Coordinates of C-alpha atoms in Angstrom, one line a residue:
Chain A
M212 CA 4.4 -25.4 16.1
E213 CA 5.4 -26.8 12.8
R214 CA 1.8 -28.0 12.0
A215 CA 0.6 -24.5 12.9
R216 CA 3.1 -22.9 10.5
K217 CA 1.6 -25.1 7.7
G218 CA -1.7 -23.6 8.4
D219 CA -3.2 -26.3 10.7
L220 CA -5.9 -24.4 12.5
D221 CA -6.2 -27.0 15.4
A222 CA -2.4 -26.7 16.0
F223 CA -2.6 -22.9 15.9
N224 CA -5.5 -22.8 18.3
E225 CA -3.3 -24.8 20.8
L226 CA -0.9 -21.7 20.6
V227 CA -4.0 -19.4 21.0
I228 CA -5.1 -21.2 24.2
R229 CA -1.5 -21.0 25.6
Y230 CA -1.2 -17.2 25.1
Q231 CA -4.7 -15.8 25.1
K232 CA -4.7 -14.9 28.7
T233 CA -1.5 -13.0 28.5
A234 CA -2.6 -11.4 25.3
Y235 CA -5.9 -10.3 26.6
N236 CA -4.3 -8.9 29.7
V237 CA -1.7 -7.0 27.6
A238 CA -4.4 -5.6 25.4
Y239 CA -6.6 -4.6 28.4
R240 CA -3.7 -2.9 30.1
I241 CA -2.7 -1.0 27.0
L242 CA -6.1 0.0 25.9
G243 CA -7.8 0.3 29.3
D244 CA -11.0 -1.0 27.9
A245 CA -12.2 -4.7 28.1
E246 CA -14.4 -4.6 25.0
A247 CA -11.6 -3.1 22.8
A248 CA -9.0 -5.5 24.3
A249 CA -11.1 -8.5 23.4
D250 CA -11.6 -7.2 19.8
A251 CA -8.0 -6.4 19.4
V252 CA -6.9 -9.8 20.7
Q253 CA -9.3 -11.7 18.5
D254 CA -8.2 -9.5 15.5
A255 CA -4.4 -10.1 16.4
F256 CA -4.9 -13.9 16.6
L257 CA -6.6 -13.9 13.1
K258 CA -3.8 -11.8 11.6
A259 CA -1.2 -14.1 13.1
F260 CA -3.0 -17.1 11.7
K261 CA -3.3 -15.6 8.2
N262 CA 0.3 -14.5 8.2
I263 CA 1.8 -17.6 10.0
R264 CA 4.0 -18.3 7.0
R265 CA 5.8 -15.1 7.6
F266 CA 7.0 -16.4 10.8
R267 CA 10.7 -17.2 10.3
G268 CA 11.5 -19.1 13.4
G269 CA 12.8 -17.4 16.6
S270 CA 10.6 -16.8 19.5
F271 CA 7.0 -17.3 18.6
K272 CA 5.8 -15.6 21.8
S273 CA 7.7 -12.4 20.6
W274 CA 6.3 -12.7 17.2
M275 CA 2.8 -13.2 18.5
F276 CA 3.0 -10.4 21.0
R277 CA 4.4 -8.0 18.3
I278 CA 1.1 -8.5 16.5
V279 CA -0.8 -8.0 19.6
T280 CA 1.0 -4.8 20.5
N281 CA 0.8 -3.5 16.9
T282 CA -2.9 -4.1 16.8
C283 CA -3.2 -2.2 20.2
Y284 CA -1.2 0.7 18.5
D285 CA -3.7 0.7 15.7
V286 CA -6.6 1.0 18.1
L287 CA -4.9 3.7 20.1
R288 CA -4.2 5.6 16.9
A289 CA -7.8 5.2 15.6
R290 CA -9.0 6.4 19.1
K291 CA -6.9 9.4 18.8
R292 CA -8.6 10.4 15.5
R293 CA -12.0 9.7 16.9
P294 CA -11.9 10.0 20.7
S295 CA -14.7 8.3 22.5
S296 CA -16.4 10.0 25.4
S297 CA -15.6 7.6 28.2
L298 CA -13.9 4.3 29.1
D299 CA -16.8 2.2 29.8
G300 CA -14.8 -0.9 29.8
M301 CA -13.0 0.0 33.1
E302 CA -15.0 -2.4 35.2
V303 CA -13.8 -5.9 34.6
E304 CA -14.1 -9.2 36.3
L305 CA -10.8 -10.0 38.1
N306 CA -9.4 -13.4 38.5
H307 CA -10.3 -14.8 41.8
T308 CA -6.9 -16.4 42.4
P309 CA -4.3 -13.7 42.5
L310 CA -0.7 -14.7 42.8
G311 CA 0.3 -15.8 46.3
D312 CA -3.2 -16.0 47.5
S313 CA -4.0 -19.4 48.8
G314 CA -7.5 -19.0 50.5
V315 CA -10.9 -17.8 49.4
E316 CA -10.9 -14.1 48.8
S317 CA -13.2 -12.1 51.0
P318 CA -15.5 -9.4 49.3
E319 CA -13.4 -6.6 51.0
E320 CA -10.2 -8.0 49.5
Y321 CA -11.8 -8.2 46.2
A322 CA -12.9 -4.6 46.4
I323 CA -9.5 -3.4 47.5
R324 CA -8.1 -5.2 44.3
Q325 CA -10.6 -3.5 42.2
E326 CA -9.6 -0.2 43.5
L327 CA -5.9 -1.0 43.0
N328 CA -6.8 -2.1 39.5
R329 CA -8.6 1.1 38.7
L330 CA -5.6 3.3 40.1
I331 CA -3.0 1.3 38.2
Q332 CA -5.1 1.5 35.0
E333 CA -5.5 5.3 35.3
A334 CA -1.7 5.5 35.8
I335 CA -1.0 3.6 32.7
N336 CA -3.7 5.4 30.7
S337 CA -1.8 8.7 31.3
L338 CA 1.3 7.4 29.6
P339 CA 2.2 7.8 26.0
P340 CA 1.5 4.6 23.9
E341 CA 5.1 3.3 23.8
Q342 CA 5.7 3.7 27.5
R343 CA 2.3 2.0 28.2
V344 CA 3.3 -1.0 26.1
I345 CA 6.8 -1.3 27.6
I346 CA 5.6 -1.1 31.3
V347 CA 2.7 -3.5 30.6
L348 CA 5.0 -6.0 29.1
S349 CA 7.7 -5.7 31.7
D350 CA 6.0 -5.1 35.0
I351 CA 2.5 -6.6 34.6
E352 CA 3.3 -9.5 32.4
G353 CA 6.8 -10.1 33.5
F354 CA 8.7 -10.2 30.1
D355 CA 12.4 -9.8 30.4
Y356 CA 14.4 -7.1 28.6
R357 CA 15.4 -9.6 25.8
E358 CA 11.8 -10.6 25.1
I359 CA 10.6 -7.0 25.1
S360 CA 13.4 -6.0 22.8
E361 CA 12.4 -8.8 20.3
T362 CA 8.7 -8.2 20.7
L363 CA 8.9 -4.5 20.0
G364 CA 11.9 -4.6 17.7
I365 CA 13.8 -2.1 19.7
P366 CA 17.4 -2.2 21.0
L367 CA 18.1 -3.3 24.6
G368 CA 19.3 0.2 25.4
T369 CA 16.0 1.7 24.4
V370 CA 14.1 -0.8 26.5
K371 CA 16.0 0.2 29.5
S372 CA 15.6 4.0 29.1
R373 CA 12.0 3.9 27.9
L374 CA 11.0 1.6 30.8
S375 CA 13.0 3.8 33.3
R376 CA 11.0 6.8 32.1
A377 CA 7.7 4.9 32.3
R378 CA 8.3 3.6 35.8
A379 CA 9.3 7.1 37.1
K380 CA 6.0 8.6 35.6
V381 CA 3.8 6.0 37.1
R382 CA 5.5 6.4 40.5
D383 CA 4.9 10.2 40.3
L384 CA 1.3 9.4 39.4
L385 CA 0.7 7.0 42.2
L386 CA 2.4 9.3 44.7
A387 CA 0.1 12.2 43.7
Q388 CA -2.9 10.2 44.7
E389 CA -1.4 8.1 47.4
E390 CA -4.3 8.5 49.7
L391 CA -6.5 6.5 47.3
L392 CA -4.2 3.6 47.5
P393 CA -5.0 0.8 49.8
V394 CA -2.8 1.2 52.9
R395 CA -0.6 -1.7 52.3
Y396 CA 0.3 -0.3 48.8
R397 CA 1.2 3.1 49.9
L398 CA 4.6 4.4 48.6
K399 CA 6.1 6.4 51.4
V400 CA 8.1 3.7 52.7
G401 CA 10.8 5.2 54.8
A402 CA 11.0 8.2 52.6
D403 CA 10.5 11.7 53.8
S404 CA 8.5 14.2 51.9
N405 CA 11.4 16.7 51.4
L406 CA 13.1 14.1 49.2
E407 CA 9.9 13.6 47.3
S408 CA 9.6 17.2 46.4
A409 CA 13.3 17.3 45.7
S410 CA 12.8 14.5 43.0
K411 CA 10.1 16.4 41.4
A412 CA 12.2 19.6 41.2
Chain B
M524 CA 30.3 19.7 41.8
W525 CA 29.4 19.6 38.2
L526 CA 30.7 16.0 37.9
R527 CA 28.7 14.9 41.0
R528 CA 25.6 16.3 39.5
D529 CA 26.3 14.5 36.3
K530 CA 26.9 11.3 38.0
H531 CA 23.7 11.7 40.0
E532 CA 21.7 12.0 36.7
I533 CA 23.4 9.0 35.2
V534 CA 22.7 6.9 38.2
R535 CA 19.0 8.1 38.3
R536 CA 18.5 6.7 34.8
L537 CA 20.2 3.4 35.7
L538 CA 18.0 2.7 38.7
S539 CA 15.2 1.1 36.9
A540 CA 17.6 -1.4 35.2
Y541 CA 19.4 -1.9 38.5
I542 CA 16.1 -3.2 40.0
D543 CA 15.8 -5.8 37.3
G544 CA 19.5 -6.8 37.7
E545 CA 20.1 -5.7 34.0
L546 CA 23.2 -3.6 34.6
S547 CA 26.9 -4.4 33.7
S548 CA 29.0 -5.0 36.7
Q549 CA 30.7 -1.6 36.1
E550 CA 27.3 0.1 36.0
K551 CA 26.3 -1.7 39.1
A552 CA 29.2 -0.6 41.1
L553 CA 28.7 3.0 40.0
V554 CA 25.1 2.8 41.1
E555 CA 25.9 1.3 44.6
E556 CA 28.8 3.6 45.2
H557 CA 26.5 6.6 44.5
L558 CA 23.7 5.2 46.5
R559 CA 25.8 5.3 49.5
E560 CA 26.3 9.0 49.3
C561 CA 23.0 10.2 47.8
A562 CA 19.8 10.2 49.8
Q563 CA 17.7 11.3 47.0
C564 CA 18.7 8.5 44.8
R565 CA 18.0 6.0 47.7
W566 CA 14.5 7.5 47.9
E567 CA 14.1 7.2 44.1
L568 CA 15.2 3.6 44.2
E569 CA 12.9 2.8 47.1
T570 CA 9.9 4.4 45.5
L571 CA 10.6 2.8 42.1
R572 CA 10.9 -0.6 43.7
H573 CA 7.6 -0.1 45.4
T574 CA 6.0 1.1 42.1
V575 CA 7.2 -2.0 40.3
A576 CA 5.9 -4.2 43.2
I577 CA 2.6 -2.7 42.9
L578 CA 2.4 -3.1 39.1
R579 CA 3.4 -6.7 39.5
E580 CA 0.5 -7.1 41.9
A581 CA -1.9 -5.7 39.3
P582 CA -4.9 -8.0 39.2
R583 CA -5.1 -10.3 36.3
V584 CA -8.4 -9.8 34.4
A585 CA -10.5 -12.8 33.5
L586 CA -10.9 -13.7 29.8
P587 CA -14.3 -12.6 28.7
R588 CA -14.5 -15.4 26.2
S589 CA -12.1 -17.9 24.4
F590 CA -10.2 -16.5 21.4
V591 CA -9.9 -19.8 19.7
I592 CA -10.3 -19.2 16.0
R593 CA -13.3 -20.8 14.4
R594 CA -12.9 -22.4 11.0
A595 CA -15.7 -20.0 9.7
D596 CA -13.7 -17.0 10.7
V597 CA -10.8 -18.0 8.6
E598 CA -12.7 -19.3 5.6
E599 CA -14.9 -16.2 5.3
A600 CA -12.1 -13.9 5.9
P601 CA -10.1 -14.0 2.7
A602 CA -13.1 -13.5 0.5
P603 CA -13.4 -9.8 0.9
S604 CA -9.8 -9.1 0.3
R605 CA -9.8 -11.0 -3.0
V606 CA -12.4 -9.0 -4.8
P607 CA -10.7 -5.6 -4.2
A608 CA -7.5 -7.0 -5.4
F609 CA -9.2 -8.0 -8.7
L610 CA -11.0 -4.6 -8.8
R611 CA -7.7 -2.9 -8.2
V612 CA -6.1 -4.7 -11.2
V613 CA -9.1 -3.8 -13.4
T614 CA -9.0 -0.1 -12.4
A615 CA -5.2 0.2 -12.7
L616 CA -5.3 -1.5 -16.1
G617 CA -8.0 0.8 -17.4
V618 CA -6.4 3.8 -16.2
A619 CA -2.9 2.8 -17.4
I620 CA -4.3 2.1 -21.0
F621 CA -6.2 5.6 -20.9
V622 CA -3.1 7.4 -19.8
L623 CA -0.9 5.5 -22.3
I624 CA -3.1 6.4 -25.3
V625 CA -3.9 10.0 -24.3
G626 CA -0.2 10.6 -23.5
L627 CA 1.0 9.0 -26.7
H628 CA -1.5 11.0 -28.7
F629 CA -0.3 14.4 -27.4
L630 CA 3.3 13.1 -27.4
M631 CA 3.1 12.2 -31.1
Q632 CA 1.5 15.6 -32.0
A633 CA 4.2 17.4 -30.1
L634 CA 7.0 15.4 -31.7
L635 CA 5.7 15.6 -35.2
P636 CA 4.6 19.2 -35.6
G637 CA 2.7 20.2 -38.6
M638 CA 0.8 16.9 -38.6
P639 CA -2.8 17.6 -38.9
A640 CA -4.9 16.0 -36.3
P641 CA -5.4 12.6 -37.5
V642 CA -8.6 11.9 -35.8
A643 CA -10.6 14.9 -37.2
K644 CA -9.5 14.3 -40.9
A645 CA -9.0 10.6 -41.0
P646 CA -11.2 9.0 -43.7
L647 CA -13.8 7.0 -42.4
P648 CA -13.3 3.2 -42.7
E649 CA -15.9 2.9 -45.3
R650 CA -14.3 5.5 -47.5
R651 CA -11.0 3.7 -47.1
Q652 CA -12.7 0.5 -48.1
E653 CA -14.4 2.1 -51.0
A654 CA -11.1 3.4 -52.3
V655 CA -9.7 -0.1 -52.2
E656 CA -12.6 -1.7 -53.9
K657 CA -12.8 0.9 -56.7
A658 CA -9.2 0.8 -57.2
P659 CA -8.9 -2.1 -59.6
T660 CA -11.6 -0.5 -62.0
V661 CA -9.2 2.4 -62.5
V662 CA -6.8 0.1 -64.1
V663 CA -9.3 -1.4 -66.3
E664 CA -10.5 1.9 -67.4
L665 CA -7.1 2.9 -68.1
E666 CA -6.6 0.0 -70.3
Q667 CA -10.1 0.2 -72.0
R668 CA -9.7 3.7 -72.7
F669 CA -6.3 3.4 -74.2
T670 CA -6.8 0.2 -76.2
P671 CA -9.3 1.0 -79.2
A672 CA -7.3 3.7 -80.8
V673 CA -4.1 3.6 -82.6
T674 CA -1.7 1.3 -80.8
E675 CA 1.1 3.1 -79.3
E676 CA 3.4 2.2 -76.6
V677 CA 2.8 3.8 -73.4
V678 CA 5.5 3.3 -70.8
V679 CA 4.2 3.6 -67.4
T680 CA 6.8 3.9 -64.9
K681 CA 5.8 3.7 -61.3
E682 CA 8.6 4.7 -59.1
V683 CA 6.7 4.4 -56.0
S684 CA 7.5 2.4 -53.1
R685 CA 4.6 1.1 -51.2
E686 CA 5.9 2.2 -47.8
V687 CA 5.9 5.8 -48.8
F688 CA 2.7 5.5 -50.6
A689 CA 0.5 3.7 -48.3
P690 CA 0.2 6.4 -45.7
T691 CA -1.0 8.7 -48.2
V692 CA -3.9 6.4 -49.1
I693 CA -5.0 6.0 -45.6
G694 CA -4.1 9.3 -44.3
K695 CA -5.6 12.6 -44.6
G696 CA -6.9 14.2 -47.6
I697 CA -4.3 14.9 -50.1
P698 CA -5.4 17.3 -52.8
R699 CA -7.5 15.5 -55.5
A700 CA -5.7 14.6 -58.6
P701 CA -5.8 17.3 -61.2
T702 CA -7.4 16.6 -64.5
D703 CA -4.4 15.6 -66.2
K704 CA -3.4 13.1 -63.6
V705 CA -4.5 9.5 -63.2
G706 CA -5.0 7.8 -60.0
V707 CA -3.2 4.6 -59.9
E708 CA -3.8 3.8 -56.3
P709 CA -4.3 0.1 -56.8
Q710 CA -0.9 -0.2 -58.0
A711 CA 0.3 1.4 -54.9
L712 CA -1.3 -1.4 -53.0
S713 CA 0.5 -4.0 -55.1
P714 CA 3.2 -5.8 -53.4
L715 CA 5.8 -4.9 -55.9
P716 CA 7.5 -1.7 -55.0
T717 CA 8.5 -0.8 -58.4
T718 CA 6.9 -1.8 -61.6
T719 CA 7.1 -0.8 -65.3
V720 CA 4.0 -1.3 -67.2
V721 CA 4.3 -1.3 -71.0
G722 CA 1.1 -1.7 -72.8
P723 CA -0.8 -0.6 -75.9
V724 CA -2.4 2.7 -75.4
A725 CA -4.4 4.9 -77.6
L726 CA -3.2 8.4 -77.4
A727 CA -3.5 11.7 -78.6
P728 CA -0.9 14.1 -77.6
S729 CA -3.7 15.7 -75.5
P730 CA -4.0 15.3 -71.8
M731 CA -5.1 12.1 -70.2
P732 CA -8.8 11.1 -70.0
K733 CA -10.8 12.9 -67.5
P734 CA -10.7 11.6 -64.0
A735 CA -14.4 11.7 -63.4
A736 CA -14.4 7.9 -63.1
L737 CA -11.8 7.9 -60.6
P738 CA -12.7 7.7 -57.0
T739 CA -12.6 11.3 -55.9
S740 CA -11.3 10.8 -52.6
T741 CA -8.5 8.7 -53.6
P742 CA -5.3 10.5 -53.3
A743 CA -3.3 10.0 -56.3
P744 CA 0.2 10.1 -57.6
A745 CA 0.6 12.0 -60.9
I746 CA 0.9 10.5 -64.3
H747 CA 2.4 13.1 -66.5
P748 CA 1.8 12.4 -70.1
T749 CA 4.9 13.4 -72.0
P750 CA 4.1 13.8 -75.6
L751 CA 6.9 13.0 -77.9
P752 CA 7.5 14.8 -81.2
G753 CA 7.2 12.8 -84.4
P754 CA 4.6 10.7 -86.2
K755 CA 4.6 8.1 -83.6
F756 CA 2.8 9.0 -80.6
T757 CA 4.7 7.4 -77.8
T758 CA 3.6 8.6 -74.5
V759 CA 5.6 7.9 -71.4
L760 CA 3.3 7.9 -68.4
R761 CA 5.4 8.6 -65.5
I762 CA 3.8 8.0 -62.2
E763 CA 5.1 9.9 -59.5
P764 CA 4.4 9.9 -55.9
T765 CA 2.9 13.1 -54.7
P766 CA 5.7 14.5 -52.6
T767 CA 4.1 14.5 -49.1
P768 CA 5.7 14.3 -45.7
I769 CA 5.7 10.7 -44.3
P770 CA 2.7 10.8 -41.8
L771 CA 4.0 8.3 -39.2
Y772 CA 1.5 9.4 -36.6
S773 CA -1.6 9.0 -38.9
Q774 CA -0.2 5.5 -39.7
L775 CA -0.1 4.9 -36.1
T776 CA -3.5 6.0 -35.1
G777 CA -4.9 4.8 -38.4
R778 CA -3.6 1.3 -38.2
V779 CA -3.0 0.5 -34.6
A780 CA -5.2 2.5 -32.5
S781 CA -8.0 3.7 -34.8
G782 CA -8.2 6.9 -33.0
W783 CA -10.5 7.3 -30.1
I784 CA -12.0 3.9 -30.0
W785 CA -9.3 2.9 -27.7
V786 CA -9.5 5.9 -25.6
I787 CA -13.3 5.2 -25.2
A788 CA -12.6 1.6 -24.4
A789 CA -10.0 2.5 -21.8
L790 CA -12.5 5.0 -20.3
V791 CA -15.3 2.4 -20.2
L792 CA -12.9 -0.1 -18.6
A793 CA -11.7 2.4 -16.0
G794 CA -15.4 3.4 -15.5
I795 CA -16.5 -0.2 -14.8
G796 CA -13.5 -0.8 -12.5
I797 CA -14.2 2.3 -10.5
G798 CA -18.0 1.7 -10.4
L799 CA -17.5 -1.8 -9.3
W800 CA -15.0 -0.6 -6.6
V801 CA -17.4 2.1 -5.4
Y802 CA -20.2 -0.4 -5.4
Y803 CA -18.2 -3.0 -3.5
R804 CA -17.0 -0.5 -0.8
S805 CA -20.6 0.8 -0.1
K806 CA -21.7 -2.8 0.1
R807 CA -19.1 -3.7 2.5
K808 CA -19.8 -0.8 4.8
G809 CA -23.6 -1.3 4.6

């Protein structure tokens, strides 16, 4: 870390290797586009290296991911000004070793995960940018509230309320197209439909 | 009833943090108490938990490539940003000088009303030079003309301070010396502020020699010959400065700025800066 702070590229690249997977997944989920995510991550790492002297201690991970999320915000803003016709980058190669999966994945399993991936991404895409970022950091990448607060530079209370709104919205979206979800991911676990409509009221 | 509804809303908002175990013990107690009595909140909690579980199972996407930074990326990168910085400075400097000079020009004109526009009437540098070169001959002429005849004493008193005088020389056309006045401009340029010249001079009580030999453009203080009665012709030549307002502004533009030359220079500088800027940007885009 110290060597990286002094501008040692090799030392910095060790940090890149440590965080690139998470960074790319964060960017991919926020942007919903593999191509744009790759560009954003490369851009963010370059920015981080050029500004490494401005890193004043604390959590490097938070500092790094602040740059990544800010770069993603910039991309979203630019896209808003000049909307592209479609999200061609939706289809991505998924990792073949999902968490908790010990054996070799069957093609069916892989297809199910692709479908789940698509549904999740569509739900996230429908959120406003700041809710996208927070739900990606928290529920997809597993950042805790303190890390999110540091990364985004917002108070803990805001993390809680913003995440609560984001989750409720995703829940409603998944419920709305529940029949598309793979059976084992369906939401109506022990809940009756009256309550569902009540919650929407 | 109202309170119950209120509590329900509060708990609903706390459910997300409750799932993550991020509530204070007080909040946690409130939530759990309410959950026992509210089916809707139980449903909310259940579905939220499930949503979070699904999101946590979101497949990780594989890296399309390594994002390790190549040395070339870093070495090339700073170059483009350095040039615009330089261009920015050039442009800013040019514009600043331009604005300063133009602003000063109008400011001075506004502050010193009645000042003729210095640029239009300012003598050309050559003319000024001519005036300075010709000046000494005036003195010589003065002496030569006065010497051959009867020697009389002429007292030439120059009560001219250079500071007051100089601008007149440089500045805008002051009316030509009338025929009975003699230009003594060179003396004005002499370092001594006040001099008294006493010398032999041939004189009739008539007016002073014609000014034809004098540089016509030279603004001149007046020498008033004062004929004295009696057999002796003693003429006191009093050189007085022509009473003119002190043209500070003409001094400024004449000496410091030399008028529009600076304005043009600033414009050219700004033009070059903007030109380079535009060229650089188009090149970068292309």
